[in-house]
XYZ file of C-alpha atoms in Angstrom:
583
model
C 13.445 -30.479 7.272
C 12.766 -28.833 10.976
C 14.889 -26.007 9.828
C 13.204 -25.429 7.166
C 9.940 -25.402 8.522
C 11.753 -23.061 11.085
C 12.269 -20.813 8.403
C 8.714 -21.007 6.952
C 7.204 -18.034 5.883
C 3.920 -19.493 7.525
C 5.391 -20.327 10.764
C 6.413 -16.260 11.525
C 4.873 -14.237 14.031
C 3.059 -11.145 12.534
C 5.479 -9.117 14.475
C 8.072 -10.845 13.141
C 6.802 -10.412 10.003
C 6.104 -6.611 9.740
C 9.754 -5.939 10.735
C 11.042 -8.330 8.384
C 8.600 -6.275 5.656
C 8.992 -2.745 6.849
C 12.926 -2.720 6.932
C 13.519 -3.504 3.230
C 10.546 -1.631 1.830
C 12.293 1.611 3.997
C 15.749 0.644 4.064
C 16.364 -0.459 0.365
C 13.801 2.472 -1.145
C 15.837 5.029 0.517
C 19.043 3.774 -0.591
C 18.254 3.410 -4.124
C 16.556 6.940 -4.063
C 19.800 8.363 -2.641
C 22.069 6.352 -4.677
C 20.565 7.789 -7.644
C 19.868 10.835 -6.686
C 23.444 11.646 -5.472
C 24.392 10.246 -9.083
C 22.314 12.545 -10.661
C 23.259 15.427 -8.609
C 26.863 14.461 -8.920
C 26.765 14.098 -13.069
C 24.588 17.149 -13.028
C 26.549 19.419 -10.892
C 29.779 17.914 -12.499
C 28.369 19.051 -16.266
C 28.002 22.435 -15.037
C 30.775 22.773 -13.551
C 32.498 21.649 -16.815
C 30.554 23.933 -18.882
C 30.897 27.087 -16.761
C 34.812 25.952 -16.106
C 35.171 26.261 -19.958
C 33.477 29.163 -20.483
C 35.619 30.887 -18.323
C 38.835 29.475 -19.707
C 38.100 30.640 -23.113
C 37.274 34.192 -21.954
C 40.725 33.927 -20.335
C 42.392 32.939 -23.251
C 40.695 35.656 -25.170
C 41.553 38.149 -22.770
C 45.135 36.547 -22.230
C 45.467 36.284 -26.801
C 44.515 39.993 -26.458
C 46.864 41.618 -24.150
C 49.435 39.670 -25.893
C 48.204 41.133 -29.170
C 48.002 44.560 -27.922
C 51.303 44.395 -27.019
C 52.788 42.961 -30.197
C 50.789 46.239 -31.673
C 52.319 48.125 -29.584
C 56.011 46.714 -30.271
C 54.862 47.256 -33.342
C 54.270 50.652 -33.534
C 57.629 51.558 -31.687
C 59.434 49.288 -35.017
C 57.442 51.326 -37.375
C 58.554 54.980 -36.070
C 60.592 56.572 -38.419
C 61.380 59.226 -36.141
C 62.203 56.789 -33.365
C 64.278 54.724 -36.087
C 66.428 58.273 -36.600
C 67.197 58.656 -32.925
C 68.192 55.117 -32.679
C 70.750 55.542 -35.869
C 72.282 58.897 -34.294
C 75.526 59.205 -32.249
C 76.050 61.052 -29.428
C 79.618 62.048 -28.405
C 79.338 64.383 -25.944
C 77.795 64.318 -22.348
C 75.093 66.954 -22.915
C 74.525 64.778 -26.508
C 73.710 61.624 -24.769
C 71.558 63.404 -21.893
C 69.524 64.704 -24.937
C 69.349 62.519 -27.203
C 67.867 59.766 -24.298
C 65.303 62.533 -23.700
C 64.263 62.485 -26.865
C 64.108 58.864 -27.259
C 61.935 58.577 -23.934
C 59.574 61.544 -25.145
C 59.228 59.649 -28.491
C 58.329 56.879 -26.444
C 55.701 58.584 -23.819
C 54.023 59.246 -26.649
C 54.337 55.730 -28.223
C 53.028 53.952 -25.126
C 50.155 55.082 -23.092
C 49.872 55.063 -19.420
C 47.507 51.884 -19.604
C 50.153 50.171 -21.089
C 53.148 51.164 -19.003
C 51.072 49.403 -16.009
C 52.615 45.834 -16.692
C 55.819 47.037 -19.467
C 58.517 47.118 -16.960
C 61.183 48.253 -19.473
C 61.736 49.093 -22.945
C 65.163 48.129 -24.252
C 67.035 48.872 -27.397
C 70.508 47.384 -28.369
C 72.037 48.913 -31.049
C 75.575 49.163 -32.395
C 75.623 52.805 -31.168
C 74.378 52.132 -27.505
C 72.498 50.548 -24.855
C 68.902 52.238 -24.098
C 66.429 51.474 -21.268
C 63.065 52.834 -21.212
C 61.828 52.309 -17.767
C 62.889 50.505 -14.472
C 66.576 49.693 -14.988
C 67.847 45.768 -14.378
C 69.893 43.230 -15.608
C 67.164 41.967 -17.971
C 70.004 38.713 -19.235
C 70.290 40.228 -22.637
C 73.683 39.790 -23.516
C 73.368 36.031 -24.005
C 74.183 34.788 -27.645
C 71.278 32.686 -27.938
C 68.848 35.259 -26.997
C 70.125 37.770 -29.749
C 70.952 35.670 -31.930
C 67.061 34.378 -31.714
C 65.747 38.534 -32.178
C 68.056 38.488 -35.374
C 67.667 35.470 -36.753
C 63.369 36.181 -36.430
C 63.736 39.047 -39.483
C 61.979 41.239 -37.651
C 58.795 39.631 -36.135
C 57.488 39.188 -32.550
C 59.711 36.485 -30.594
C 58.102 35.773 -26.867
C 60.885 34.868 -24.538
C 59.419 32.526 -21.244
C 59.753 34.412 -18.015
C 62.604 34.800 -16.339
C 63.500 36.316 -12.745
C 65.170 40.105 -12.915
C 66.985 41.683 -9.969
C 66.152 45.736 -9.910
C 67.641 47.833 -7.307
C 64.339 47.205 -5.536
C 63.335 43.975 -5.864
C 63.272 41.139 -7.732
C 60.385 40.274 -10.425
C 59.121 37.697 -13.010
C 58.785 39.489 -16.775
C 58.446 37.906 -20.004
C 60.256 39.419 -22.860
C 58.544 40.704 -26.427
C 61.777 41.029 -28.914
C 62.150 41.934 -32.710
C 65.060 43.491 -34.640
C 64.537 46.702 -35.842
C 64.922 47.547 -39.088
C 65.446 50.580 -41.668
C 63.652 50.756 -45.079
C 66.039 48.755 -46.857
C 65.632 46.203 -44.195
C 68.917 46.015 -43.098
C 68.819 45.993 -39.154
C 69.504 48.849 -37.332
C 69.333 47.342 -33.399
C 67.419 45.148 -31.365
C 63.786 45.886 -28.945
C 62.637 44.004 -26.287
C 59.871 44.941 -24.184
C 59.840 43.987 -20.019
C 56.125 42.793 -19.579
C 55.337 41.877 -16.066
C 54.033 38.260 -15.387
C 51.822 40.046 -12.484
C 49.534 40.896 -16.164
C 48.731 37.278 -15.864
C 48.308 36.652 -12.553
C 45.843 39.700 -12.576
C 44.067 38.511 -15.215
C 43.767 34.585 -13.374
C 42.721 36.676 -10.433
C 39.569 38.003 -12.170
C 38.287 34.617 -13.314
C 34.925 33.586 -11.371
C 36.683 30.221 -10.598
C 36.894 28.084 -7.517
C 39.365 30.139 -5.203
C 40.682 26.201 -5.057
C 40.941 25.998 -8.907
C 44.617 25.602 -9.948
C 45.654 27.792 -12.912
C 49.165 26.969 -15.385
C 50.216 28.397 -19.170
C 51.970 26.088 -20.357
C 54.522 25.780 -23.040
C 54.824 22.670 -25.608
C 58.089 22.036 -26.994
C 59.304 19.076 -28.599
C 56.610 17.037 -26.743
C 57.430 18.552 -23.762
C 55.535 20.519 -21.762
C 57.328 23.344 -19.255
C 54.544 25.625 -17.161
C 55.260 28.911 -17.861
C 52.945 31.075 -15.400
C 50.506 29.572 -13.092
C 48.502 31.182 -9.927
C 50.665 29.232 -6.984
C 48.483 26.900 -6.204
C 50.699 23.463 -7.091
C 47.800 21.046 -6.060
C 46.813 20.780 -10.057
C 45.230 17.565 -11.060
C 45.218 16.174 -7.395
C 41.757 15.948 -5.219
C 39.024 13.616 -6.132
C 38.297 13.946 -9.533
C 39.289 17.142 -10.127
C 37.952 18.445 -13.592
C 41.119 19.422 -15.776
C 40.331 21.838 -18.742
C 43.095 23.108 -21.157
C 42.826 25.548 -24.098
C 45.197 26.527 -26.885
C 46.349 30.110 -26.893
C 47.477 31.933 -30.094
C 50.567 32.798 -29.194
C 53.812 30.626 -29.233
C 52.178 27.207 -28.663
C 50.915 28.032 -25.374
C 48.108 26.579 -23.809
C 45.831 27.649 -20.612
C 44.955 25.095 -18.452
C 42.976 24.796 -15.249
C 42.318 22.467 -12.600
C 38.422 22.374 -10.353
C 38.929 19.937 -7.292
C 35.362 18.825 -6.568
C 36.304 18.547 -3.310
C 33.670 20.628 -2.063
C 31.393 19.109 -4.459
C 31.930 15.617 -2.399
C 32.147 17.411 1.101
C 28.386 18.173 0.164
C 27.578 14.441 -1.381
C 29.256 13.082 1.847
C 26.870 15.392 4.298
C 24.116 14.314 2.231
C 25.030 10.540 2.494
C 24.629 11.230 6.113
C 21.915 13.027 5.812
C 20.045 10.363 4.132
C 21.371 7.479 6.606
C 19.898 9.495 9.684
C 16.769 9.605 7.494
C 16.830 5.617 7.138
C 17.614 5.026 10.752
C 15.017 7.639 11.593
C 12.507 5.794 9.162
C 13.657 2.371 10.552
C 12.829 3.546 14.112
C 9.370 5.074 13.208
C 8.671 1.336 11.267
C 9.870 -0.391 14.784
C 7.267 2.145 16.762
C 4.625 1.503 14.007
C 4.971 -1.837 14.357
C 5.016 -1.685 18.202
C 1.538 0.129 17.875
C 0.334 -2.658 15.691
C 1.468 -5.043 18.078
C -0.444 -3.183 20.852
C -3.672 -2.411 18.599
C -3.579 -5.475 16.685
C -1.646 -8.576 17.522
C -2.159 -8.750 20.847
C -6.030 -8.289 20.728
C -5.922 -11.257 18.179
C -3.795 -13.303 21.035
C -6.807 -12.971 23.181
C -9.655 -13.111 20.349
C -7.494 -16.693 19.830
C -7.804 -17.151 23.861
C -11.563 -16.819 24.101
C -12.227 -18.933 21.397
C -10.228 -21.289 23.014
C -12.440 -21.162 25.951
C -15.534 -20.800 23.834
C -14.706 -24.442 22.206
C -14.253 -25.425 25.893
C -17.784 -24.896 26.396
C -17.530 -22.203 28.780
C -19.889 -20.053 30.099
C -19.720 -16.902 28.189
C -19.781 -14.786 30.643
C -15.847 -15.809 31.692
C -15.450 -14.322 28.012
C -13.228 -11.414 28.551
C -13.187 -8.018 26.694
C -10.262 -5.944 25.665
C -8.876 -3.007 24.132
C -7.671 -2.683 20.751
C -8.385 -1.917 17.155
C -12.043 -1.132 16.537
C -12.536 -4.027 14.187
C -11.019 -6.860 16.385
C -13.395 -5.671 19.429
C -16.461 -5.669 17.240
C -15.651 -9.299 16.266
C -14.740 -10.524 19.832
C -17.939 -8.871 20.818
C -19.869 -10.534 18.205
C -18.120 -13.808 19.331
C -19.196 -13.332 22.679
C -22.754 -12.423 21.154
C -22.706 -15.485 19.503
C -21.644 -17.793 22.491
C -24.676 -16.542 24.744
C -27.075 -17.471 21.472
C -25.544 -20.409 21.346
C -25.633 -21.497 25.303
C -29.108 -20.510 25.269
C -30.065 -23.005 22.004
C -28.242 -25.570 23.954
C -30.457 -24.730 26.764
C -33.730 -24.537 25.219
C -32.529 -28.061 23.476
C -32.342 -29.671 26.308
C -35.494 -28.525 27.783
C -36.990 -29.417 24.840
C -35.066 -33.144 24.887
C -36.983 -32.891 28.382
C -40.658 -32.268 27.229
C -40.027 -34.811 24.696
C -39.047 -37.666 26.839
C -41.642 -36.403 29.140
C -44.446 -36.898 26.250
C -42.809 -40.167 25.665
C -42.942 -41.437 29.304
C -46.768 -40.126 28.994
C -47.500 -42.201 26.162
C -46.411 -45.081 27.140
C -48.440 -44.903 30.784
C -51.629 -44.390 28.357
C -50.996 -47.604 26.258
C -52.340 -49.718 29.357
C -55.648 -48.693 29.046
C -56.067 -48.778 25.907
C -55.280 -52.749 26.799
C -57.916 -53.249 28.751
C -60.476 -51.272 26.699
C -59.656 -53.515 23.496
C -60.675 -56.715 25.446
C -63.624 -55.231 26.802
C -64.901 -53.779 23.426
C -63.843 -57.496 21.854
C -66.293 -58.955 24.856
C -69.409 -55.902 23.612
C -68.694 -56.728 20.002
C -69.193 -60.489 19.937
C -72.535 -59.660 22.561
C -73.634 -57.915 19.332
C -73.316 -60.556 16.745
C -75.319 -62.528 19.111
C -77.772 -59.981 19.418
C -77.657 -59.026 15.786
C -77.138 -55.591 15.967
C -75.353 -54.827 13.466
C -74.809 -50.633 14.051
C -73.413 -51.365 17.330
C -70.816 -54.011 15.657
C -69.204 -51.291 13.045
C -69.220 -48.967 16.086
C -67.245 -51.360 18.242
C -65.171 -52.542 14.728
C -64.033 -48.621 14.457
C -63.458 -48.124 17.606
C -61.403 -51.208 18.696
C -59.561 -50.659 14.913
C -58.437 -47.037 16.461
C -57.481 -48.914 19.855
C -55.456 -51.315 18.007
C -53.929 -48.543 15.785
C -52.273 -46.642 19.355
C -51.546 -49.923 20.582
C -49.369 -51.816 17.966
C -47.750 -49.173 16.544
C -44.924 -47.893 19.088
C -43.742 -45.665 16.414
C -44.277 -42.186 16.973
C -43.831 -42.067 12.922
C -46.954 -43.203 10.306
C -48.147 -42.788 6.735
C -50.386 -40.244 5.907
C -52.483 -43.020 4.442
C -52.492 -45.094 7.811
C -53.492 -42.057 9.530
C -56.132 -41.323 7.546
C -57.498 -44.704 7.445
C -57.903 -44.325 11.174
C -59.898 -40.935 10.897
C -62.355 -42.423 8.599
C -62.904 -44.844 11.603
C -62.574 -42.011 13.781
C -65.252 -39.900 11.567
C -67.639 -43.357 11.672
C -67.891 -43.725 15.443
C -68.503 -39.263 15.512
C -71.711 -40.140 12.783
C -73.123 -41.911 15.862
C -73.183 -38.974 17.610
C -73.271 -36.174 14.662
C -75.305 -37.689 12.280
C -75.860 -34.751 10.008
C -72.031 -34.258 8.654
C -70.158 -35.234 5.849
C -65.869 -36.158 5.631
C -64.562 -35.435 2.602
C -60.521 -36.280 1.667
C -58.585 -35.336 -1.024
C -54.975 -36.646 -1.098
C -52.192 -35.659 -3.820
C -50.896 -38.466 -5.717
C -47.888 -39.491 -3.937
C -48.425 -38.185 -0.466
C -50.012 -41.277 0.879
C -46.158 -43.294 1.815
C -45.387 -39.416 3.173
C -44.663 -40.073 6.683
C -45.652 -37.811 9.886
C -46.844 -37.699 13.621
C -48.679 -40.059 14.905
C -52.487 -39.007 15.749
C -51.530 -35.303 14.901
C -54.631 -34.676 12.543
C -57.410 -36.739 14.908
C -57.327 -33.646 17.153
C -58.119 -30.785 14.606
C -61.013 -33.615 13.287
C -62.197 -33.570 16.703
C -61.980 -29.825 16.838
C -63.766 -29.404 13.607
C -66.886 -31.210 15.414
C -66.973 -30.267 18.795
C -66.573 -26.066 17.994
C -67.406 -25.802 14.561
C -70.069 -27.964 13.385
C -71.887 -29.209 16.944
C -74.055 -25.910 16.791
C -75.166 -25.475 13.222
C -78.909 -26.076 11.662
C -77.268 -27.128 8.323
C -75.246 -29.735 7.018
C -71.890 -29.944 8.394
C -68.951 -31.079 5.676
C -65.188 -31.531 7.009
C -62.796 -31.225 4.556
C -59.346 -33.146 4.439
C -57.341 -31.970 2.353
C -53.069 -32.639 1.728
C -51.175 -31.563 -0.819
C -47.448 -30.157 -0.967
C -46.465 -26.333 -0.764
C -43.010 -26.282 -2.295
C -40.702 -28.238 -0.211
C -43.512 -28.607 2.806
C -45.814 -30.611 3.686
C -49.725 -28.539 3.858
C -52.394 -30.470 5.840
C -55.392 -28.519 5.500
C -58.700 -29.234 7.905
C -61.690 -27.252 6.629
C -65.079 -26.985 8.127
C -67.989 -24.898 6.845
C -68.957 -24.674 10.531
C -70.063 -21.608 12.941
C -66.683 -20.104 12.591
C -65.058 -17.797 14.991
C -65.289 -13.878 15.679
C -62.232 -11.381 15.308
C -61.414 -11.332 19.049
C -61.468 -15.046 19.545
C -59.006 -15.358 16.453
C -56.968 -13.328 17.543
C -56.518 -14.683 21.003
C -56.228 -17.993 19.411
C -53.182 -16.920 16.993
C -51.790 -14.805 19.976
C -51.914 -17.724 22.329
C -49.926 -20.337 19.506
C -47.256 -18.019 19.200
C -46.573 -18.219 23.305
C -44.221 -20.061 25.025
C -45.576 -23.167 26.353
C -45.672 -21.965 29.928
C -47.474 -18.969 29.061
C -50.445 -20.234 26.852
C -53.812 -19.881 28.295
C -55.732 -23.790 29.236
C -58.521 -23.141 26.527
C -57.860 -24.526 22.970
C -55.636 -26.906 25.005
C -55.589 -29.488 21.776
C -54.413 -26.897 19.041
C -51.821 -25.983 21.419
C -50.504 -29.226 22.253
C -50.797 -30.118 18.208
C -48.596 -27.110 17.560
C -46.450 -27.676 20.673
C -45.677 -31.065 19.773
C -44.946 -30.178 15.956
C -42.492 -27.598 16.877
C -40.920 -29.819 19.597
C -40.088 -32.923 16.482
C -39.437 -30.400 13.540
C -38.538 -26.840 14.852
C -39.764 -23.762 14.671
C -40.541 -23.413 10.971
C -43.512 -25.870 11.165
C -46.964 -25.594 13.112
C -50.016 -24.289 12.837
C -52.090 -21.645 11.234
C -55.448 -20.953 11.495
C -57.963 -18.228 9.625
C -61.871 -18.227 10.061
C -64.548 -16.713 9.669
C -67.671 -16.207 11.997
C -70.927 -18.272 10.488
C -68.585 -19.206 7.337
C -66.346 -22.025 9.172
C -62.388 -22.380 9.923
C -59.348 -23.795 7.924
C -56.810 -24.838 9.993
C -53.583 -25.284 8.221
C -50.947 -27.740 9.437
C -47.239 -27.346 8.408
C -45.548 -30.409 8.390
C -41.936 -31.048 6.433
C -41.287 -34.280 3.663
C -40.227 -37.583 4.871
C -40.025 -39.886 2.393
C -38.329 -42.497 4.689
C -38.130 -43.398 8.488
C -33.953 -42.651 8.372
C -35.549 -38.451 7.992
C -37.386 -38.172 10.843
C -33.746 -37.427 12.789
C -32.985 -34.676 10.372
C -33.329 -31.074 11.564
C -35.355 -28.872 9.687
C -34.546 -25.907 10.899
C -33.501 -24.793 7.686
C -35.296 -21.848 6.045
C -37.379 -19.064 6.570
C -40.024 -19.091 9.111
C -44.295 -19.223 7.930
């Protein structure tokens, strides 16, 4: 099982990887592309070889079938002479006689055979009862065998062609092949024997002027009784070997002879075998620019990852980002580590500002609690006034003290810094009866949604803007003052509106207001001090998204809008609401 987790694909370096990829998709493309290439190249090359190879075989055999023709024609034409047939019958006796009469014959035959044609006929040779007469180079042209003229006779008269044989001149000796017929008069009796000399050097001229491969072996060759003797070929006794050599044979006219030729490809595969290296330098020259590619990748890409991977690292360690190093390499990988980074300084400074805010909070906390002891002492005292008005019967003075001591005993007994929005408002309408004392000419209105009144929120967080309503709104009017409560949701928020249709507030003085929420705590100015501590201690439990807003008007009155989120139940008030777009 460890090796073959070894061996998991997953468990490779990138590195590793890329070579393991760019080899094959290089290495095995190439090869297949040359494979079938040199196939094709080979087949094709091979095919036209062939075709051209037996093109030019047939014109030889043409060519060869002609000149052999010609001949014959001409043999011909020295059998049909009846002049020619008269010298051959006559008999010279004397000296002078046989001087002549061989003039004659090789005048007859000047005219008989052209100078073309005298080129490759060596001799001319009659044998008659009378005589022996050459026409030509003299030799010993073998033709007093039996079976040779008993062959010429036995033919009655047509063309017989003899192999080639070797034939000593005076000169030198030479390879002929031998055109015989009888000769005949009208009544057909037979009057002597022909043969013609006919130099083989006719068809080694005409294997000389074939277009083929100066390696291309050329044979005639003769079939007899199934067995094949080579009559003429061009000296080259290599036929059929090489690498598949292409072997073409063709079927002359004349005595059951055949041409044949043999192409080595030799060269042909001298040319495959340079491109086969060729193609392997290629590869190894592809392999090595996929190893330097990869290098560069390594350089650009992997090893900027390795220490993305390491600041992270150190980033999870919770250190300061500014030990977060930077680096060179692809374009993309340094935007994210710079993002990273980016993101690690937002982060260290939430983590700051949360515990400064932790701070403030525990701070308010510690505050609260060094209130709650005079609040103590006051609720005794007021318990001591109240029952010295029952005894006094006065009765205004007791619902004064009731309210007041009720809103004592509300801060005292409930530590939690969470209430209902019914419990709280309970409260203000003591609040609002102990202010009537004071402001007798104002009314405080509520209107709660159905539901809202088990909502839960801050403890004494809508006393202040009550307060505020009074003291800069409605304290310097000639008319009746109303302060309206109202609470009702707005989408998934919680919307405490406090109106007033009090004196109201100019442009500038709104604007400073609103200017002077939005600071940071440090930097607000001391006046408004209680909408700032409202919206101070808002964001402080809930976040930024919730807090105040305020509009007014001057000689109209203020609404002061408090943004508070849902809590259904005392196990919410820990959740962050953070969440969402800011009002």
């Amino acid at each position: 099982m460890k090796r073959l987790k070894l061996l998991s694909w997953r468990r490779w370096r990138l590195q590793t990887k890329l070579i393991f990829l760019y080899i094959p998709l290089i290495v095995f493309p190439t090869m297949l592309g040359f494979y079938f290439f040199t196939s094709a190249y080979n087949t094709s090359n091979r095919n036209t070889a062939t075709t051209y190879s037996q093109s030019v075989i047939q014109y030889m055999s043409e060519k060869i079938d002609s000149q052999l023709s010609h001949y014959e024609t001409v043999s011909r034409q020295i059998f049909d002479d009846p002049e020619l047939q008269q010298l051959l019958t006559q008999a010279p006796k004397t000296q002078y006689e046989i001087m002549n009469h061989k003039n004659q014959l090789n005048n007859r035959l000047d005219i008989l055979v052209t100078t073309s044609d005298r080129k490759y006929i060596r001799a001319i040779v009659f044998l008659t009862p009378i005589g022996h007469y050459v026409y030509g180079e003299e030799a010993d042209y073998k033709d007093q065998q039996p079976e040779f003229l008993s062959t010429i006779s036995n033919n009655g008269g047509s063309v017989e062609w003899f192999p080639p044989l070797q034939f000593q001149s005076i000169s030198k000796t030479f390879t002929a092949f031998r055109l015989a017929r009888s000769i005949r008069n009208f009544d057909l009796k037979e009057i002597g024997k022909m043969y013609m000399v006919i130099d083989a050097k006719l068809l080694q001229d005409i294997f000389n002027e074939s277009k083929l491969s100066k390696e291309a072996a050329i044979q005639i060759i003769s079939e007899n009784d199934s067995h094949k003797q080579i009559i003429v070929s061009n000296n080259k006794p290599e036929f059929g070997q090489g690498r598949k050599p292409i072997i073409i044979e063709n079927a002359l006219i004349h005595n059951e002879w055949s041409l044949a030729a043999s192409l080595p490809l030799d060269e042909l595969y001298t040319t495959i075998s340079k491109m086969t290296q060729l193609a392997v330098l290629i590869t190894l020259i592809c392999i090595a620019m996929a190893l330097l590619a990869t290098y560069f990748i390594v350089i650009d890409v992997i090893l900027p990852i390795k220490k993305l991977m390491q600041n992270m690292r150190l980033g999870i360690k919770g250190r300061n980002p500014s030990s977060l190093i930077k680096f060179r390499g692809a374009r993309e990988i340094i935007e994210l580590n710079d993002t990273y980074i980016s993101l690690m300084y937002e982060i260290y400074n939430l983590i700051g500002e949360v515990v400064k805010n932790q701070a403030k909070k525990r701070e308010a906390e510690i505050k609260l609690l060094q209130n709650q002891i005079s609040p103590h002492f006051l609720y005794n005292t007021l318990n001591s006034i109240r029952w010295m008005a029952l005894i006094q019967k006065q009765d205004n003075i007791k619902e004064m003290v009731d309210s007041l001591t009720k809103l004592l005993s509300y801060s005292i007994r409930n530590t939690d810094e969470l209430v209902t929005i019914g419990e709280e408002i309970d409260v203000l309408k003591d609040y609002a009866k102990i202010q009537k004392v004071r402001y007798q000419d104002f009314i405080f209105a509520t209107e709660i949604e159905e539901g809202l009144e088990s909502v839960y929120t801050l403890k004494f967080l809508i006393q202040p803007l009550i307060e505020n309503a009074l003291l800069h709104g409605l304290s310097s009017i000639n008319w009746t003052g109303i302060i309206h409560l109202k609470v009702r949701r707005d989408s998934d928020v919680l919307l405490i509106q406090v109106m007033d249709n009090g004196i109201g507030m100019d442009e500038d003085t709104l604007e400073n207001l609103q200017s002077n929420l939005k600071q940071k705590s440090g930097m607000r100015e001391s006046k408004h001090i209680g909408l700032t501590n409202i919206h101070e201690r808002v964001r402080l439990h809930f976040g930024e998204r919730f807090g105040i807003k305020i509009s007014s008007e001057y000689k109209k009155g203020t609404s002061v809008n408090l943004y508070l989120p849902l809590i259904s139940t005392i196990e919410e008030r820990d959740f962050s609401y953070e969440n969402g777009n800011d009002r």
